[in-house]
PDB file of C-alpha atoms and ligand atoms in Angstrom:
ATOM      1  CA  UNK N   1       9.511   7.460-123.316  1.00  0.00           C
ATOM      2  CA  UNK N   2      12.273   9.483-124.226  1.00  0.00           C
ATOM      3  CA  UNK N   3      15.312   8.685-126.752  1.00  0.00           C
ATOM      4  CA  UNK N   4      18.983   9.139-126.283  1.00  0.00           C
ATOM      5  CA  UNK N   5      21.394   9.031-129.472  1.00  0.00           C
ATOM      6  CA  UNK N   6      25.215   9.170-129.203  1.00  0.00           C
ATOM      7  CA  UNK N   7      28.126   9.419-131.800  1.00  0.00           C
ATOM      8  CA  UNK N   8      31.337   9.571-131.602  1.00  0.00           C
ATOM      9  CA  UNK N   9      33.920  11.717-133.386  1.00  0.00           C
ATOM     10  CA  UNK N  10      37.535  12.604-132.978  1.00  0.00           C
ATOM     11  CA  UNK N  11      38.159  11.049-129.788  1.00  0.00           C
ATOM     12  CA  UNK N  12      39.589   7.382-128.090  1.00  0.00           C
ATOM     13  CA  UNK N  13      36.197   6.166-127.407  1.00  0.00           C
ATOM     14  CA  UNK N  14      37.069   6.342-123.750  1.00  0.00           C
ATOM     15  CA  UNK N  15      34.081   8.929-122.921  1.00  0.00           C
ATOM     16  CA  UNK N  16      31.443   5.996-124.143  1.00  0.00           C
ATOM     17  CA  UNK N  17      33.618   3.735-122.166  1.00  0.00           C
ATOM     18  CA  UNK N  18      32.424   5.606-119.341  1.00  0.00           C
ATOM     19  CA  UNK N  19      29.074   5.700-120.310  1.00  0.00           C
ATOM     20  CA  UNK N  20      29.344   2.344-120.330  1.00  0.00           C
ATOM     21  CA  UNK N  21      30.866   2.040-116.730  1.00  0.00           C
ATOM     22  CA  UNK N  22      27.708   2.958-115.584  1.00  0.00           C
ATOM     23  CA  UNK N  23      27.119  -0.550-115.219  1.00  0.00           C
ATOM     24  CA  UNK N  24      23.859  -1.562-113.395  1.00  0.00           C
ATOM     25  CA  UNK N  25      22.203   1.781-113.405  1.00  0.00           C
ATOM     26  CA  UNK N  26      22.018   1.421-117.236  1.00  0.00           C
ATOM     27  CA  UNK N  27      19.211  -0.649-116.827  1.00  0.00           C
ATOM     28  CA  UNK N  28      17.537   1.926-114.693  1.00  0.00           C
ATOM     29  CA  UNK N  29      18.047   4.504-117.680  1.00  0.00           C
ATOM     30  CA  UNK N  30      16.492   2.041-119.565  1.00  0.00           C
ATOM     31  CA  UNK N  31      13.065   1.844-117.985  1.00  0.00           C
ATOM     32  CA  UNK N  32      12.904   5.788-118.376  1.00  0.00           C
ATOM     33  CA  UNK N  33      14.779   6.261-121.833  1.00  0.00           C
ATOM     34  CA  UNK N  34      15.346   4.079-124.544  1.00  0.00           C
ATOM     35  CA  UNK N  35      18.554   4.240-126.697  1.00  0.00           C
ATOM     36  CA  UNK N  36      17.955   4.639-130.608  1.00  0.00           C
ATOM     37  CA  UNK N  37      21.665   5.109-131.621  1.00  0.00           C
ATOM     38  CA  UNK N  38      24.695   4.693-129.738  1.00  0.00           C
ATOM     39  CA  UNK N  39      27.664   3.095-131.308  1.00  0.00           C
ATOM     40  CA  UNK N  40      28.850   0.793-128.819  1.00  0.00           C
ATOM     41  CA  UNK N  41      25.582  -0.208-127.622  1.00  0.00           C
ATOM     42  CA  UNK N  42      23.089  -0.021-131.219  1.00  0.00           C
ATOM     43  CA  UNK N  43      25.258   0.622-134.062  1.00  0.00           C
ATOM     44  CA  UNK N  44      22.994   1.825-137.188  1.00  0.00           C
ATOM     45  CA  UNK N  45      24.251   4.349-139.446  1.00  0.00           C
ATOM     46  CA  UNK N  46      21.367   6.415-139.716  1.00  0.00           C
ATOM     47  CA  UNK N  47      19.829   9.704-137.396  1.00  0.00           C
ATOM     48  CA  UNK N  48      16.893   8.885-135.793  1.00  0.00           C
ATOM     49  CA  UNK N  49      15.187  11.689-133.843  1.00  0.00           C
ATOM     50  CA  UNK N  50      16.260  11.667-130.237  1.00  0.00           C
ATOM     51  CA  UNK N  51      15.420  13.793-127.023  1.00  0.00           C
ATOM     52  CA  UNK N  52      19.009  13.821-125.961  1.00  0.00           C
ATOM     53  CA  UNK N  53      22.253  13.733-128.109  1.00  0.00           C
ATOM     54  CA  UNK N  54      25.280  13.106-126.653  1.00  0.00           C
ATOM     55  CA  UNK N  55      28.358  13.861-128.537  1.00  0.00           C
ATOM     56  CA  UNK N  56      32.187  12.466-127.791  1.00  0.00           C
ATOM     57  CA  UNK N  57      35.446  13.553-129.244  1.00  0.00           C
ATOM     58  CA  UNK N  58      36.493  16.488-131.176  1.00  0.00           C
ATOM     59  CA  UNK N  59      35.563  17.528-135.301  1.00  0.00           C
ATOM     60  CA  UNK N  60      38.844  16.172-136.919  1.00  0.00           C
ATOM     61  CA  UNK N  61      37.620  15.444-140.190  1.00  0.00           C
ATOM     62  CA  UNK N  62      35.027  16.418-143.096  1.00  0.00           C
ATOM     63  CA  UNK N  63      32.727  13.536-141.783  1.00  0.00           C
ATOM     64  CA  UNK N  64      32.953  14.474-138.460  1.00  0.00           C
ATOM     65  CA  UNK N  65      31.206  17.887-139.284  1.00  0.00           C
ATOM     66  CA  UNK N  66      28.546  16.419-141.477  1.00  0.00           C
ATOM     67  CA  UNK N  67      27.670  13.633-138.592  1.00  0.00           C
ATOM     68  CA  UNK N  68      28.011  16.294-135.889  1.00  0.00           C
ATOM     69  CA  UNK N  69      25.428  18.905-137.965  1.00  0.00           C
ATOM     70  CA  UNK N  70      23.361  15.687-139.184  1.00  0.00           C
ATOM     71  CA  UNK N  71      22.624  14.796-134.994  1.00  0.00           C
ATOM     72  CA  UNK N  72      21.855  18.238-133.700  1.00  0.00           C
ATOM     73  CA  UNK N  73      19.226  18.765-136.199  1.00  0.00           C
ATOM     74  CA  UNK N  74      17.669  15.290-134.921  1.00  0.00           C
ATOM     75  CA  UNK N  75      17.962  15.852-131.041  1.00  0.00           C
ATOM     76  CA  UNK N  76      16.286  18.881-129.109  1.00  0.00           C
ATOM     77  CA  UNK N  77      18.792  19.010-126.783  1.00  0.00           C
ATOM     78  CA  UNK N  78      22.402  18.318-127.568  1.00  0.00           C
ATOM     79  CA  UNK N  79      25.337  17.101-124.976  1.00  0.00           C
ATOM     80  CA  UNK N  80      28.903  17.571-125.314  1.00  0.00           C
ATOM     81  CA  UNK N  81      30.746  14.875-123.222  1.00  0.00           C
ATOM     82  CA  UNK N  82      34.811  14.764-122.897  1.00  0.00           C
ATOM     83  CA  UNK N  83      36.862  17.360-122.823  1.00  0.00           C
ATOM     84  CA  UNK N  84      37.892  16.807-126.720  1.00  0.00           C
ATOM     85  CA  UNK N  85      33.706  17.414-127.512  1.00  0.00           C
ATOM     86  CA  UNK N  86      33.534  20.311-124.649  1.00  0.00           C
ATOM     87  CA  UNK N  87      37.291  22.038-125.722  1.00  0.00           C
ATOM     88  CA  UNK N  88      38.808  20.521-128.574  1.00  0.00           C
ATOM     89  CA  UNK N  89      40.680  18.161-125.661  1.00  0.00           C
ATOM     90  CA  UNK N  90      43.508  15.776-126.647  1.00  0.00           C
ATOM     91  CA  UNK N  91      42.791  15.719-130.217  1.00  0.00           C
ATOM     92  CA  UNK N  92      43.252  19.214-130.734  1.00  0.00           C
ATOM     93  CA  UNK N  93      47.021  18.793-129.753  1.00  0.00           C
ATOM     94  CA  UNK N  94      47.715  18.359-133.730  1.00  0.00           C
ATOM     95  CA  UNK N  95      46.437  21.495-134.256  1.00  0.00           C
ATOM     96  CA  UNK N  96      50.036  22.706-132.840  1.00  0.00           C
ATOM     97  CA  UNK N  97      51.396  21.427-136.592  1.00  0.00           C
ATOM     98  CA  UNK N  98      50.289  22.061-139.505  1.00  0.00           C
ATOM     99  CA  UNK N  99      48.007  19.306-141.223  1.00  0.00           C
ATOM    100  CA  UNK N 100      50.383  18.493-144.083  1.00  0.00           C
ATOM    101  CA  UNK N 101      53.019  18.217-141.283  1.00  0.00           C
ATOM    102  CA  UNK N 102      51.177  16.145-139.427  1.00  0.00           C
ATOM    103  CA  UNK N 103      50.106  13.477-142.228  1.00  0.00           C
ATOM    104  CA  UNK N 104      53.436  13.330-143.283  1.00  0.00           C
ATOM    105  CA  UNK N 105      54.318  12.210-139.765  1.00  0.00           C
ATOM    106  CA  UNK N 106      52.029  10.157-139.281  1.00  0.00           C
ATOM    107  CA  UNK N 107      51.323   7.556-142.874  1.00  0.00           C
ATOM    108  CA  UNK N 108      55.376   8.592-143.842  1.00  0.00           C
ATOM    109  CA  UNK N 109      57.778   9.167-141.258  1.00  0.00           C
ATOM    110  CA  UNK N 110      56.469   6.930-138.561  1.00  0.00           C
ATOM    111  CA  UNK N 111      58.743   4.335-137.246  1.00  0.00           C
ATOM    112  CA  UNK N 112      55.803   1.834-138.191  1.00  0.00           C
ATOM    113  CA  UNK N 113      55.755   2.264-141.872  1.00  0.00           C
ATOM    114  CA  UNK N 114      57.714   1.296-144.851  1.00  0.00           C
ATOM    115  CA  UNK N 115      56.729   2.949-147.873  1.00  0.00           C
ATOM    116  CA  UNK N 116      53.942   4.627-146.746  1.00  0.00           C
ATOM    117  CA  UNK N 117      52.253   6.747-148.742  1.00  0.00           C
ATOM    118  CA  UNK N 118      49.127   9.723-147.721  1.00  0.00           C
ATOM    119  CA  UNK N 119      45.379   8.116-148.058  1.00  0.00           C
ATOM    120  CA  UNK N 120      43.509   9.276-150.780  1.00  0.00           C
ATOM    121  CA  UNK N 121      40.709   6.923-151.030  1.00  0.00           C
ATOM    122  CA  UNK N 122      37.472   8.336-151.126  1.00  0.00           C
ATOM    123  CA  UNK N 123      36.485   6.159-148.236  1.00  0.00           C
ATOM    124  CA  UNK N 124      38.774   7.886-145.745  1.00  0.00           C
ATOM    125  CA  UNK N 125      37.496  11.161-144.828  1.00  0.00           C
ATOM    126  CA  UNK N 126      39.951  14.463-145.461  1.00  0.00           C
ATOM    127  CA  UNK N 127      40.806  15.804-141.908  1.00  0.00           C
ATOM    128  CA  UNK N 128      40.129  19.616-141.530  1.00  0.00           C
ATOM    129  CA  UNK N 129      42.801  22.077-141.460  1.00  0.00           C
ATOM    130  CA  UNK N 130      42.143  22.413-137.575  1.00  0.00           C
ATOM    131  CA  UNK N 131      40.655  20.306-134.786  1.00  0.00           C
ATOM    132  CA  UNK N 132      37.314  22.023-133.275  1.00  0.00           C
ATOM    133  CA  UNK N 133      35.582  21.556-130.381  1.00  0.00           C
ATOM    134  CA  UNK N 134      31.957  20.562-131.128  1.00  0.00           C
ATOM    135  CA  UNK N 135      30.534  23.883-130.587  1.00  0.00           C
ATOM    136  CA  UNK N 136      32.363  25.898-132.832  1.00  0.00           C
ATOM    137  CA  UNK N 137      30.061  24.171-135.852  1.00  0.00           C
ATOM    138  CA  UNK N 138      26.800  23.365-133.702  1.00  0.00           C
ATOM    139  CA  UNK N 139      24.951  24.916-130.961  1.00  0.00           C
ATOM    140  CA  UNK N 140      25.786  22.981-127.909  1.00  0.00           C
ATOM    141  CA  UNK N 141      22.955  22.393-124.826  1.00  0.00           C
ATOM    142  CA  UNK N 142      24.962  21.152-121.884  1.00  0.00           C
ATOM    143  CA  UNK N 143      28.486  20.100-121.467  1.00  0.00           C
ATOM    144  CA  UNK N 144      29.965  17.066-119.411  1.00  0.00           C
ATOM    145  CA  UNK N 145      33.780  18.086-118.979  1.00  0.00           C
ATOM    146  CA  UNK N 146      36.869  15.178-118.015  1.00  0.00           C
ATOM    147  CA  UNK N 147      38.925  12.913-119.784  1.00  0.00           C
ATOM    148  CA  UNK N 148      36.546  11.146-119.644  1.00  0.00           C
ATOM    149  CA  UNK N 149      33.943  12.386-117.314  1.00  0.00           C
ATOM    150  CA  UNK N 150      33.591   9.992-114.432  1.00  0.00           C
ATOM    151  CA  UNK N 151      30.313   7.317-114.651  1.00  0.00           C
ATOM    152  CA  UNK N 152      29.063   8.788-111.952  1.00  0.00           C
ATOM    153  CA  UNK N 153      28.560  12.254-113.478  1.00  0.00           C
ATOM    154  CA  UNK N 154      27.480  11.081-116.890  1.00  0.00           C
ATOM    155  CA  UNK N 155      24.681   9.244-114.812  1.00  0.00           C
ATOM    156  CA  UNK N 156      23.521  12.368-112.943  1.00  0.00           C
ATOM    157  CA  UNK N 157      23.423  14.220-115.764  1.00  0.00           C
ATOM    158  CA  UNK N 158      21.253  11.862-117.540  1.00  0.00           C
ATOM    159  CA  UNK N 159      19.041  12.083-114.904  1.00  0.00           C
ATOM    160  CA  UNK N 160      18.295  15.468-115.000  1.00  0.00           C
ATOM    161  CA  UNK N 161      17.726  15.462-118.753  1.00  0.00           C
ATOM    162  CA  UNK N 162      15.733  12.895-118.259  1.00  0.00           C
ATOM    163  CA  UNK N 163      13.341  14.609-115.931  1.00  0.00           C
ATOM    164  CA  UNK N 164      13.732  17.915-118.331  1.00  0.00           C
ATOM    165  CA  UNK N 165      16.101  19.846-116.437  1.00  0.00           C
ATOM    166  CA  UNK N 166      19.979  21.235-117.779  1.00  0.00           C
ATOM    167  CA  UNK N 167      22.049  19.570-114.952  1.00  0.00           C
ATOM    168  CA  UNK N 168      24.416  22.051-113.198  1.00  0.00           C
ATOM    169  CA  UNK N 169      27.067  19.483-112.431  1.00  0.00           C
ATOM    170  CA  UNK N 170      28.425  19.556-108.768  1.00  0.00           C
ATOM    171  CA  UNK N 171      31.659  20.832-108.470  1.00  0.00           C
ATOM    172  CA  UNK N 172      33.120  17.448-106.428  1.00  0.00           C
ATOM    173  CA  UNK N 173      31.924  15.706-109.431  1.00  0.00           C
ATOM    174  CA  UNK N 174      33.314  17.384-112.021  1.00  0.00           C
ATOM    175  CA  UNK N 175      36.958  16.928-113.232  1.00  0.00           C
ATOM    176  CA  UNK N 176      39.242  18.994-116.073  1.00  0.00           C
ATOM    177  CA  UNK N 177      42.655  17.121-117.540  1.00  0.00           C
TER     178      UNK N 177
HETATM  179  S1  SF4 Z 201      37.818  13.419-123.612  1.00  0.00           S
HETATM  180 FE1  SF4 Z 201      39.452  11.947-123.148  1.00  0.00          FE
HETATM  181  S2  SF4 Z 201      38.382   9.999-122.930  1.00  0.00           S
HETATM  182 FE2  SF4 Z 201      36.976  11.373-124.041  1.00  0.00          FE
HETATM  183  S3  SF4 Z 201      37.400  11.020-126.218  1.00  0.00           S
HETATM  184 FE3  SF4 Z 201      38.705  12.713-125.572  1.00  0.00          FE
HETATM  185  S4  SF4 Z 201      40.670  11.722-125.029  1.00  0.00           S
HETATM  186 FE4  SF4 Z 201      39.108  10.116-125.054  1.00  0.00          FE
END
């Protein structure tokens, strides 16, 4: 049986949403695959080897990179699903500032905060000077465009990993934001 691990990175979550909204048919991808990591679905911290990867969301930060590298050397063939994983997507928009200008915004000037100050904490990972799109640190096997990609592709396209193939996504299925 094969194994599918997923991660997330700099992105809204909304492209395992998705994944999610395949409802029903999960089951189906159950019998023929079994999930070893996925955060929504089994959350452990570790990278177990996989057949498929499937990467969401942008590299926005330090730990981003290291979990990004850390699941492509664990999975022979590695997916790129979103339009933040495939292109940098939403979460590239800060790279428009600069990132002091942008922290500064964000933990000082926001209309939220009182007294904010920068993190520094060891715990919270440094962003990167720019937001990347997954395959500008990893090699990347197939990509699932849209924001988010619609269930309905995501499922098709685990079907033909599943049965070994590199899907070539039909056009009426595919959507870019
Ligand atoms: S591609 Fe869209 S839905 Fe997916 S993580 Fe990025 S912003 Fe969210």
């Amino acid at each position: 049986m094969k194994k599918i691990s997923t991660i997330w990175l700099g992105g809204c979550s909304g492209c395992h949403m998705s994944l999610l909204d395949i409802d029903e048919k999960l089951i189906e991808l159950t019998s023929e695959a079994k999930i070893v990591k996925s955060t929504p679905i089994v959350d452990i911290k570790n990278f177990p080897q996989a057949d498929i990867g499937i990467v969401e969301g942008a590299v926005a930060t330090k730990e981003d990179e290291e979990n990004l590298k850390k699941i492509r050397e664990c999975c022979k063939i590695l997916v790129a699903i979103g339009d933040c994983a495939c292109f940098g997507g939403i979460t590239s928009y800060r790279n428009l500032f600069e990132k002091e200008e942008v922290l500064q915004r964000v933990f000082i000037e926001s209309e939220s905060v009182e007294k904010g100050k920068i993190p520094q904490s060891k715990f919270v990972p440094p962003i990167l000077e720019k937001v990347k799109p997954i395959n500008a640190v990893v090699t990347v096997d197939c990509y699932i465009p849209g924001c988010p990609p619609n269930a309905k592709v995501i499922f098709y396209a685990l079907k033909e990993l599943l049965t070994g193939r590199i899907p070539v996504l039909p056009s009426e299925m595919v959507s870019f934001e």
